[in-house]
Short mmCIF file of C-alpha atoms in Angstrom, two decimals:
data_model
loop_
_atom_site.label_atom_id
_atom_site.label_comp_id
_atom_site.label_asym_id
_atom_site.label_seq_id
_atom_site.Cartn_x
_atom_site.Cartn_y
_atom_site.Cartn_z
CA VAL A 1 -192.60 90.45 69.79
CA ARG A 2 -191.72 94.28 70.63
CA CYS A 3 -188.52 94.93 68.75
CA GLN A 4 -189.89 97.79 67.39
CA HIS A 5 -187.01 99.00 70.93
CA HIS A 6 -184.24 98.48 68.54
CA PRO A 7 -183.60 101.86 66.86
CA PRO A 8 -183.59 101.66 62.88
CA LEU A 9 -180.32 102.06 62.70
CA ARG A 10 -179.26 98.61 64.48
CA ALA A 11 -182.50 97.10 63.01
CA LEU A 12 -180.26 95.26 60.45
CA GLN A 13 -177.12 94.25 63.04
CA ALA A 14 -179.75 92.98 65.22
CA SER A 15 -182.01 91.49 62.71
CA ALA A 16 -178.61 89.44 61.82
CA ALA A 17 -177.90 89.20 65.48
CA LEU A 18 -181.44 87.42 65.90
CA ARG A 19 -181.10 85.22 62.66
CA ARG A 20 -178.29 83.89 63.96
CA ALA A 21 -179.13 83.33 67.81
CA SER A 22 -182.33 81.87 66.30
CA ASP A 23 -181.30 79.63 64.09
CA GLU A 24 -178.96 78.24 66.34
CA HIS A 25 -181.73 77.95 69.11
CA LYS A 26 -183.99 76.57 66.31
CA LYS A 27 -184.57 72.96 67.99
CA GLU A 28 -185.15 74.59 71.52
CA PRO A 29 -188.27 75.13 72.91
CA LEU A 30 -189.78 78.39 72.39
CA THR A 31 -189.17 79.37 75.05
CA SER A 32 -185.57 79.55 75.73
CA SER A 33 -185.10 81.36 72.44
CA SER A 34 -187.89 84.65 73.02
CA GLN A 35 -186.06 84.80 76.77
CA GLN A 36 -183.03 85.71 75.35
CA HIS A 37 -183.82 87.98 72.62
CA PHE A 38 -186.01 89.51 75.72
CA ASP A 39 -183.96 89.95 78.72
CA SER A 40 -181.32 92.36 76.18
CA PRO A 41 -183.29 95.21 76.00
CA PRO A 42 -182.36 97.10 79.07
CA ALA A 43 -185.99 97.33 81.45
CA GLY A 44 -186.83 100.89 81.22
CA HIS A 45 -187.70 101.36 77.95
CA GLN A 46 -191.50 100.99 77.33
CA PRO A 47 -192.98 99.80 74.25
CA GLU A 48 -193.54 102.45 72.41
CA GLN A 49 -197.14 103.14 70.65
CA GLU A 50 -195.79 103.07 66.41
CA PRO A 51 -197.74 102.44 64.30
CA GLN A 52 -198.55 98.82 63.75
CA GLY A 53 -198.36 98.87 59.94
CA PRO A 54 -194.80 97.25 58.94
CA ARG A 55 -193.96 94.31 61.30
CA SER A 56 -190.25 94.09 59.39
CA SER A 57 -188.61 93.65 62.69
CA TYR A 58 -190.53 91.07 63.87
CA THR A 59 -190.19 88.68 60.54
CA GLY A 60 -186.10 89.62 61.34
CA GLN A 61 -186.82 87.81 64.68
CA GLY A 62 -188.22 85.42 62.96
CA GLY A 63 -185.22 84.88 60.49
CA GLN A 64 -187.42 83.26 57.54
CA GLU A 65 -190.49 85.73 56.37
CA SER A 66 -192.30 82.49 54.37
CA GLU A 67 -193.75 80.15 55.98
CA ASP A 68 -192.83 82.03 59.45
CA TYR A 69 -194.48 84.20 58.86
CA GLU A 70 -197.55 85.27 60.34
CA SER A 71 -199.21 88.34 60.59
CA GLU A 72 -200.55 90.75 62.83
CA GLU A 73 -204.22 90.13 62.93
CA GLN A 74 -202.98 86.06 63.66
CA LEU A 75 -200.67 86.00 65.87
CA GLN A 76 -203.20 88.93 68.53
CA HIS A 77 -206.11 86.11 67.66
CA ARG A 78 -203.43 83.01 69.45
CA ILE A 79 -202.74 85.23 71.76
CA LEU A 80 -206.53 86.13 72.87
CA THR A 81 -207.54 81.84 72.08
CA ALA A 82 -204.89 81.40 74.79
CA ALA A 83 -205.26 83.74 77.45
CA LEU A 84 -208.98 82.86 77.41
CA GLU A 85 -208.11 79.68 79.50
CA PHE A 86 -206.68 82.15 82.47
CA VAL A 87 -210.26 83.91 82.56
CA PRO A 88 -211.44 82.09 85.37
CA GLU A 89 -208.83 83.33 87.22
CA HIS A 90 -207.69 86.69 86.60
CA GLY A 91 -211.05 87.93 84.51
CA TRP A 92 -211.34 89.39 81.23
CA THR A 93 -208.36 91.97 82.25
CA ALA A 94 -204.13 91.98 80.88
CA GLU A 95 -203.39 89.18 83.42
CA ALA A 96 -204.92 86.54 81.90
CA ILE A 97 -203.51 88.00 78.44
CA ALA A 98 -200.37 87.95 79.63
CA GLU A 99 -200.72 85.11 80.88
CA GLY A 100 -201.70 83.29 77.80
CA ALA A 101 -198.79 85.25 76.19
CA LYS A 102 -196.40 83.90 78.14
CA THR A 103 -197.39 80.17 77.29
CA LEU A 104 -197.04 81.20 73.57
CA GLY A 105 -193.88 81.71 74.66
CA LEU A 106 -193.94 85.45 74.49
CA SER A 107 -193.12 88.35 76.46
CA VAL A 108 -195.89 89.36 78.95
CA ALA A 109 -195.17 93.08 77.60
CA ALA A 110 -197.12 91.13 74.47
CA ALA A 111 -200.21 91.96 76.00
CA GLY A 112 -198.79 95.93 75.89
CA MET A 113 -200.81 95.44 72.35
CA PHE A 114 -204.53 95.25 73.86
CA HIS A 115 -205.79 97.09 75.24
CA SER A 116 -206.30 97.55 78.85
CA ASP A 117 -209.86 96.75 80.09
CA GLY A 118 -210.05 93.54 78.11
CA SER A 119 -211.77 94.54 75.32
CA GLU A 120 -210.52 92.67 72.86
CA LEU A 121 -210.99 89.49 74.82
CA VAL A 122 -214.01 89.59 75.53
CA LEU A 123 -214.75 90.63 71.48
CA HIS A 124 -212.92 87.87 70.15
CA PHE A 125 -214.89 85.36 72.66
CA VAL A 126 -217.64 86.54 71.51
CA SER A 127 -216.87 86.66 68.05
CA GLU A 128 -214.91 82.61 68.54
CA CYS A 129 -218.42 81.33 70.14
CA ASN A 130 -221.00 82.41 67.67
CA THR A 131 -218.30 81.05 64.71
CA LYS A 132 -218.78 78.42 66.87
CA LEU A 133 -222.47 78.19 66.70
CA SER A 134 -222.59 78.97 62.89
CA LYS A 135 -220.54 76.33 62.41
CA LEU A 136 -222.82 73.33 64.30
CA LEU A 137 -225.85 74.82 63.51
CA GLU A 138 -224.62 74.39 59.94
CA LYS A 139 -223.98 70.56 60.40
CA GLU A 140 -227.11 70.09 61.64
CA GLN A 141 -228.60 72.03 59.22
CA LYS A 142 -226.30 69.71 56.11
CA LEU A 143 -227.61 66.06 58.31
CA VAL A 144 -231.31 67.71 57.99
CA GLN A 145 -230.71 67.33 54.11
CA LEU A 146 -228.92 64.87 53.89
CA GLY A 147 -231.67 63.18 55.88
CA GLU A 148 -230.14 62.21 58.42
CA ALA A 149 -231.50 63.79 61.31
CA GLU A 150 -235.26 65.69 61.89
CA LYS A 151 -236.68 69.18 60.88
CA LYS A 152 -236.87 70.28 63.89
CA PRO A 153 -240.03 73.29 64.47
CA ILE A 154 -239.28 76.74 65.10
CA ASP A 155 -239.42 76.95 68.91
CA LYS A 156 -237.43 73.28 69.58
CA PHE A 157 -234.74 74.71 66.89
CA LEU A 158 -234.42 78.09 68.77
CA ARG A 159 -234.36 77.10 72.17
CA ASP A 160 -231.81 74.71 71.19
CA ALA A 161 -229.67 77.36 69.17
CA VAL A 162 -230.00 79.81 72.08
CA GLU A 163 -228.74 77.40 74.80
CA ALA A 164 -225.87 75.67 72.64
CA ARG A 165 -224.92 79.35 72.45
CA LEU A 166 -225.60 79.94 76.21
CA ARG A 167 -223.55 77.02 77.29
CA MET A 168 -220.56 78.41 75.25
CA LEU A 169 -220.43 80.84 78.55
CA ILE A 170 -220.63 77.92 81.84
CA PRO A 171 -216.27 77.58 81.70
CA TYR A 172 -216.24 81.54 81.91
CA ILE A 173 -220.01 82.28 83.54
CA GLU A 174 -218.55 83.57 86.96
CA LYS A 175 -216.75 86.42 85.30
CA TRP A 176 -219.40 86.75 82.98
CA PRO A 177 -220.65 89.69 84.38
CA GLN A 178 -217.62 91.76 83.53
CA ALA A 179 -217.75 90.66 81.32
CA LEU A 180 -220.99 92.22 79.96
CA SER A 181 -219.73 95.77 81.65
CA VAL A 182 -217.25 95.51 78.84
CA LEU A 183 -218.85 95.42 76.51
CA LEU A 184 -221.73 98.06 77.20
CA LEU A 185 -218.37 100.41 77.39
CA PRO A 186 -219.53 102.74 74.68
CA ARG A 187 -216.19 102.06 73.36
CA ASN A 188 -217.28 99.18 72.66
CA ILE A 189 -221.22 98.70 71.73
CA PRO A 190 -220.93 99.29 67.72
CA SER A 191 -219.29 96.38 67.51
CA SER A 192 -220.69 94.15 70.42
CA LEU A 193 -224.29 94.99 68.56
CA ASN A 194 -222.67 94.05 65.03
CA LEU A 195 -221.62 90.35 67.13
CA LEU A 196 -225.36 89.94 68.34
CA SER A 197 -227.18 90.67 65.18
CA SER A 198 -225.65 88.56 63.57
CA MET A 199 -225.11 86.13 65.66
CA ILE A 200 -229.90 86.68 66.13
CA ASP A 201 -229.58 86.57 62.33
CA ASN A 202 -227.29 83.87 61.80
CA ILE A 203 -229.74 81.50 64.20
CA TRP A 204 -232.66 82.89 62.03
CA HIS A 205 -231.19 82.16 58.65
CA TYR A 206 -230.92 78.82 59.74
CA ALA A 207 -234.31 78.48 61.20
CA GLY A 208 -235.71 79.19 57.85
CA ASP A 209 -236.54 82.34 58.02
CA GLN A 210 -237.75 83.89 54.39
CA SER A 211 -239.56 86.95 55.36
CA THR A 212 -238.91 89.79 53.06
CA ASP A 213 -240.93 92.17 55.07
CA PHE A 214 -241.10 94.25 58.46
CA ASN A 215 -241.18 90.74 59.50
CA TRP A 216 -237.78 90.12 59.33
CA TYR A 217 -237.27 92.96 61.70
CA THR A 218 -240.17 92.01 64.61
CA ARG A 219 -238.27 87.97 64.87
CA ARG A 220 -235.19 89.48 65.19
CA ALA A 221 -236.08 92.06 67.99
CA VAL A 222 -237.86 89.65 69.67
CA LEU A 223 -235.34 86.98 69.24
CA THR A 224 -232.35 89.01 70.76
CA GLY A 225 -234.96 89.79 73.39
CA ILE A 226 -235.63 86.53 74.18
CA TYR A 227 -231.63 85.89 74.46
CA ASN A 228 -230.46 88.63 76.36
CA THR A 229 -232.88 88.42 79.18
CA THR A 230 -231.77 84.82 78.92
CA GLU A 231 -228.36 84.92 79.26
CA LEU A 232 -229.06 87.32 82.19
CA VAL A 233 -231.22 84.54 84.08
CA MET A 234 -228.29 82.37 83.56
CA MET A 235 -226.43 85.44 86.02
CA GLN A 236 -227.74 84.27 88.43
CA ASP A 237 -228.84 80.63 87.86
CA SER A 238 -227.43 77.98 90.52
CA SER A 239 -229.36 75.15 89.35
CA PRO A 240 -227.99 72.69 88.34
CA ASP A 241 -227.02 72.43 84.87
CA PHE A 242 -228.87 75.56 84.59
CA GLU A 243 -232.53 73.02 84.18
CA ASP A 244 -233.95 77.33 85.61
CA THR A 245 -232.74 78.84 83.24
CA TRP A 246 -233.49 76.48 80.06
CA ARG A 247 -237.00 76.58 81.32
CA PHE A 248 -237.16 79.83 81.30
CA LEU A 249 -236.07 80.04 77.73
CA GLU A 250 -238.76 77.65 76.86
CA ASN A 251 -241.26 80.46 78.42
CA ARG A 252 -240.22 82.76 76.74
CA VAL A 253 -239.98 81.22 73.55
CA ALA A 254 -243.60 79.89 73.56
CA ASP A 255 -245.09 83.10 74.42
CA ALA A 256 -243.17 84.81 72.04
CA MET A 257 -244.91 81.78 69.88
CA THR A 258 -248.45 82.95 70.78
CA MET A 259 -248.03 85.98 69.96
CA SER A 260 -246.93 84.98 66.74
CA ASN A 261 -249.96 83.29 66.33
CA THR A 262 -252.39 86.21 68.22
CA ALA A 263 -251.04 88.81 66.01
CA SER A 264 -251.94 86.37 62.40
CA GLN A 265 -255.19 85.74 64.05
CA VAL A 266 -256.16 89.08 64.82
CA GLN A 267 -255.05 89.78 61.12
CA SER A 268 -257.09 87.49 59.57
CA THR A 269 -260.41 88.36 61.58
CA GLY A 270 -260.06 91.95 61.11
CA GLU A 271 -259.78 91.14 57.09
CA ALA A 272 -262.78 89.38 57.97
CA VAL A 273 -264.72 92.34 59.94
CA VAL A 274 -263.76 93.89 56.82
CA GLN A 275 -265.28 91.96 54.24
CA GLY A 276 -268.07 91.82 56.20
CA LEU A 277 -268.82 95.46 56.24
CA MET A 278 -267.71 95.76 52.92
CA GLY A 279 -271.26 93.04 52.60
CA ALA A 280 -273.38 95.36 54.39
CA ALA A 281 -272.74 98.28 52.45
CA VAL A 282 -273.76 97.35 49.44
CA THR A 283 -276.02 94.93 50.71
CA VAL A 284 -277.90 98.61 52.53
CA SER A 285 -277.40 100.25 49.73
CA ASN A 286 -278.96 97.27 46.96
CA ALA A 287 -281.79 97.95 49.30
CA GLU A 288 -282.01 101.38 48.71
CA THR A 289 -281.11 101.53 45.29
CA SER A 290 -284.21 99.27 45.02
CA ARG A 291 -286.36 100.73 46.80
CA ALA A 292 -285.75 103.53 45.41
CA GLU A 293 -286.74 102.42 41.80
CA SER A 294 -289.86 100.55 44.13
CA ARG A 295 -291.54 104.10 44.49
CA LEU B 1 -210.23 93.11 65.56
CA PRO B 2 -212.70 90.98 66.23
CA GLY B 3 -215.52 93.08 66.19
CA GLY B 4 -214.80 94.44 63.00
CA GLY B 5 -214.49 91.24 61.56
CA ALA B 6 -217.36 89.92 62.06
CA SER B 7 -219.11 92.61 59.59
CA LEU B 8 -216.65 91.27 57.11
CA ARG B 9 -217.90 87.67 57.47
CA LEU B 10 -219.13 86.44 54.63
CA CYS B 11 -222.68 84.77 56.05
CA SER B 12 -224.41 83.43 53.32
CA THR B 13 -223.09 80.32 51.97
CA ARG B 14 -223.76 81.57 48.26
CA ALA B 15 -221.98 85.01 48.96
CA ALA B 16 -219.25 82.88 51.31
CA GLN B 17 -218.59 80.13 47.78
CA GLU B 18 -217.92 83.64 45.37
CA ALA B 19 -216.56 86.55 47.51
CA ILE B 20 -219.11 88.57 46.40
CA ASN B 21 -218.89 92.17 47.61
CA LYS B 22 -221.31 92.01 50.06
CA PRO B 23 -221.77 96.21 51.01
CA VAL B 24 -222.52 96.77 47.17
CA ILE B 25 -224.57 93.79 46.70
CA ASP B 26 -226.90 94.37 49.99
CA ARG B 27 -227.48 98.11 48.99
CA ILE B 28 -228.73 96.66 45.42
CA ILE B 29 -231.12 94.19 46.07
CA ARG B 30 -232.18 96.37 49.11
CA VAL B 31 -233.14 99.17 47.09
CA ASP B 32 -234.73 97.68 44.00
CA HIS B 33 -236.55 95.32 46.28
CA ALA B 34 -237.79 98.45 47.69
CA GLY B 35 -238.67 99.77 44.81
CA GLU B 36 -240.95 97.13 43.37
CA TYR B 37 -242.58 96.50 46.78
CA GLY B 38 -242.85 100.41 45.85
CA ALA B 39 -244.66 100.17 42.48
CA ASN B 40 -247.00 97.65 43.12
CA ARG B 41 -248.65 98.97 45.87
CA ILE B 42 -248.85 102.73 43.53
CA TYR B 43 -250.18 99.95 40.62
CA ALA B 44 -252.35 98.93 43.33
CA GLY B 45 -253.92 102.17 44.51
CA GLN B 46 -254.08 103.36 40.57
CA MET B 47 -256.33 100.39 40.64
CA ALA B 48 -258.59 100.88 43.29
CA VAL B 49 -259.57 104.26 41.42
CA LEU B 50 -259.42 103.34 38.05
CA GLY B 51 -259.99 99.75 38.04
CA ARG B 52 -263.37 99.54 36.33
CA SER B 53 -262.55 102.34 33.92
CA SER B 54 -260.58 101.81 30.61
CA VAL B 55 -257.83 101.26 31.39
CA GLY B 56 -257.86 98.95 33.80
CA PRO B 57 -257.08 96.78 32.61
CA VAL B 58 -254.05 98.09 31.10
CA ILE B 59 -252.79 99.52 34.81
CA GLN B 60 -253.37 95.41 35.59
CA GLN B 61 -251.00 94.06 33.27
CA MET B 62 -248.83 96.86 34.44
CA TRP B 63 -249.29 95.93 38.24
CA ASN B 64 -248.63 91.63 37.15
CA GLN B 65 -245.26 92.55 35.48
CA GLU B 66 -244.52 94.42 39.18
CA LYS B 67 -245.96 91.03 41.09
CA ASP B 68 -243.13 89.55 39.03
CA HIS B 69 -240.49 91.79 39.40
CA LEU B 70 -241.13 91.47 43.20
CA LYS B 71 -241.43 88.35 43.49
CA LYS B 72 -237.95 88.27 42.13
CA PHE B 73 -236.06 90.15 44.07
CA ASN B 74 -237.86 88.69 47.25
CA GLU B 75 -236.01 85.81 45.59
CA LEU B 76 -232.72 87.32 45.60
CA MET B 77 -232.71 88.91 49.32
CA VAL B 78 -233.49 85.37 50.72
CA ALA B 79 -231.01 83.75 48.48
CA TYR B 80 -227.87 86.62 49.56
CA ARG B 81 -228.74 86.91 52.57
CA VAL B 82 -229.86 90.72 52.53
CA ARG B 83 -231.65 93.12 55.70
CA PRO B 84 -235.16 94.57 54.02
CA THR B 85 -235.29 98.19 54.39
CA ALA B 86 -237.03 99.20 57.59
CA LEU B 87 -239.25 101.32 55.37
CA LEU B 88 -241.31 98.91 54.10
CA PRO B 89 -244.83 99.75 55.97
CA PHE B 90 -243.84 103.62 54.64
CA TRP B 91 -243.52 102.77 51.23
CA ASN B 92 -246.61 100.64 51.71
CA VAL B 93 -248.63 104.20 52.52
CA ALA B 94 -247.03 106.57 50.95
CA GLY B 95 -247.42 104.50 47.29
CA PHE B 96 -250.94 104.04 47.88
CA VAL B 97 -251.31 106.99 48.35
CA LEU B 98 -249.20 107.88 45.26
CA GLY B 99 -250.96 105.22 42.65
CA ALA B 100 -254.62 106.64 43.98
CA GLY B 101 -253.54 110.27 44.41
CA SER B 102 -252.12 111.00 40.90
CA ALA B 103 -255.79 108.20 39.17
CA LEU B 104 -257.65 111.00 41.34
CA LEU B 105 -256.16 113.32 38.84
CA GLY B 106 -257.83 110.94 35.73
CA LYS B 107 -256.89 109.11 33.10
CA LYS B 108 -253.59 110.89 31.93
CA GLY B 109 -252.45 112.07 35.41
CA ALA B 110 -252.13 108.24 36.86
CA MET B 111 -250.36 107.18 33.01
CA ALA B 112 -247.89 111.03 34.70
CA CYS B 113 -247.54 109.34 37.08
CA THR B 114 -246.48 106.21 35.75
CA VAL B 115 -244.42 107.68 32.90
CA ALA B 116 -242.58 109.56 35.73
CA VAL B 117 -241.69 105.91 38.17
CA GLU B 118 -241.15 104.29 35.24
CA GLU B 119 -238.48 106.76 34.15
CA SER B 120 -236.52 107.54 37.32
CA ILE B 121 -236.37 103.47 38.03
CA SER B 122 -234.84 102.61 34.68
CA GLU B 123 -232.17 105.54 34.66
CA HIS B 124 -231.36 103.71 39.27
CA TYR B 125 -231.03 100.21 37.17
CA ASN B 126 -229.48 101.59 34.16
CA ASN B 127 -226.90 103.07 36.86
CA GLN B 128 -226.82 99.56 39.16
CA ILE B 129 -225.64 98.58 35.88
CA ARG B 130 -222.67 100.14 35.41
CA THR B 131 -221.81 99.72 39.13
CA LEU B 132 -222.09 95.93 38.74
CA ILE B 133 -219.70 96.29 35.40
CA GLU B 134 -217.46 98.31 36.86
CA GLU B 135 -217.24 95.54 39.71
CA ASP B 136 -217.03 92.46 37.82
CA PRO B 137 -219.28 91.40 35.24
CA GLU B 138 -218.23 87.64 35.17
CA LYS B 139 -219.08 87.41 39.10
CA TYR B 140 -222.82 89.38 39.10
CA LYS B 141 -223.69 87.75 35.88
CA GLU B 142 -227.13 86.58 36.95
CA LEU B 143 -227.80 90.50 38.45
CA LEU B 144 -226.96 91.95 35.71
CA GLN B 145 -228.81 89.70 33.56
CA VAL B 146 -231.65 90.34 35.87
CA ILE B 147 -231.40 94.13 36.55
CA LYS B 148 -231.32 94.46 32.55
CA GLN B 149 -233.95 92.32 32.17
CA PHE B 150 -236.25 94.99 34.76
CA ARG B 151 -235.18 97.82 33.32
CA ASP B 152 -236.52 96.48 29.65
CA ASP B 153 -240.06 95.95 31.63
CA GLU B 154 -239.70 99.34 32.87
CA GLN B 155 -238.89 101.03 29.89
CA GLU B 156 -241.79 99.39 28.53
CA HIS B 157 -244.15 100.34 31.26
CA HIS B 158 -242.86 104.50 30.74
CA ASP B 159 -243.37 103.96 26.57
CA ILE B 160 -247.40 102.89 27.55
CA GLY B 161 -247.43 105.32 29.89
CA LEU B 162 -246.34 107.62 27.32
CA GLU B 163 -248.54 106.08 24.50
CA HIS B 164 -251.58 106.81 26.78
CA ASP B 165 -251.25 110.43 26.76
CA ALA B 166 -249.44 110.80 30.45
CA GLU B 167 -247.93 114.62 28.51
CA ALA B 168 -251.21 115.88 27.80
CA THR B 169 -252.13 115.73 31.89
CA PRO B 170 -252.29 118.99 33.12
CA ALA B 171 -249.59 120.09 35.22
CA TYR B 172 -247.81 117.37 33.41
CA SER B 173 -243.63 118.84 33.93
CA VAL B 174 -244.27 119.73 37.54
CA LEU B 175 -246.20 117.11 38.44
CA LYS B 176 -243.31 114.83 36.62
CA THR B 177 -240.27 116.73 38.26
CA ALA B 178 -242.45 116.01 42.51
CA ILE B 179 -242.77 112.46 41.16
CA GLN B 180 -239.23 111.62 40.86
CA LEU B 181 -237.62 114.48 43.53
CA GLY B 182 -239.58 111.21 45.49
CA CYS B 183 -238.11 108.73 43.43
CA LYS B 184 -235.20 109.84 44.57
CA ALA B 185 -235.40 110.38 47.95
CA ALA B 186 -236.98 107.07 47.77
CA ILE B 187 -233.89 105.21 46.95
CA PHE B 188 -231.59 107.65 49.22
CA LEU B 189 -233.70 106.22 51.49
CA SER B 190 -234.01 102.27 50.63
CA GLU B 191 -230.29 102.07 50.08
CA ARG B 192 -229.45 103.43 53.43
CA ILE B 193 -232.41 102.63 56.28
#
């Protein structure tokens, strides 16, 4: 990946050489050809922090620009996805990213593209989980629209959605506390809050929330609380298949439903009381008027 | 990076289909929804004081139109998955107080308030129409139609206010300037918060 250490003057020569090399090795497995490219530069050369803009040297390595060309973002995406496999062993660290890069046939130096604290890896994972959840909820919604499935009541829907999302953490549950601490780093807080809020908004959208008043905020705040607390319970849960966690989740969602029912009951009682008082006031004033007239 | 990408992710099916400029549309719908909600509360306040007077029916009719506007924006808000402004409870009270307060100055005071608010709103809608046309008139055709219609309605309310001797209110220009400043601030805040 890191071809920028070839001085620009020799870029043409280098890319021509690489192109020849890659043409010869096109049929061979990717690992051998990339090793050829990366064993040649002097080991002392650290990857320089050059601006990540034009990736001309990378495309030079591949030769053709058209189909094989991959943006840097897509490459990072692939590396991070491959790195997830090594997280249970290495944690959310640069080692996991390096191992992931190796499986793609890239040099371990590819991990240098990312921060050393594994931030991008965690954020990537969370983003992928959210996308998976979105797709799952959309699929379920289609089934309901086609009449092939029953529309779930709100509490069951929320429970199932949160459970589905949290189950995605199970393969990484040992190292998840570390991920949470990474997500809470000041640098990552805007991104992690963004991901959390869009996930919660998504769940409410598919649950059928159509509120356009302050309820919009109340509902999302409540669900965020439920999600976060359930996640923390899950960290410490050792019951088979996390059944304690799902029971905790069920209770919290039930609490939220009760709270909202109570709130609407209080509101309608309040309105009835006000009406009663107004009626009493009108009656009293009428009585006074008629008494004054009859005198 | 993933975090940034998530914020650009087009989350509503409609947005995904049409690849709209979500931040711009978000702001437009949020502030318009807040505006119609506020207008509703203003007329409610005016009706509370002047409901049984001779201008009662006029105010009631304008209020009914604002209710329709609010309903439309509620639908658009759900369709485009826009977050409502967090200041709604505040506009609830402020709108009612403004309406009732201006009505306590008399019928002309209420009409002056109507003229000031509707003039601000018309100008604001015109700005939005310009923005949308600059973006892409074809893509936002439906939204443009709605805003144009509502702008015409608000303009009509403004003219009704003038017909009912709004300008004869004592300290008309002071009142009008103050209310319009308040409207500008409300628009600025509702777009962002």
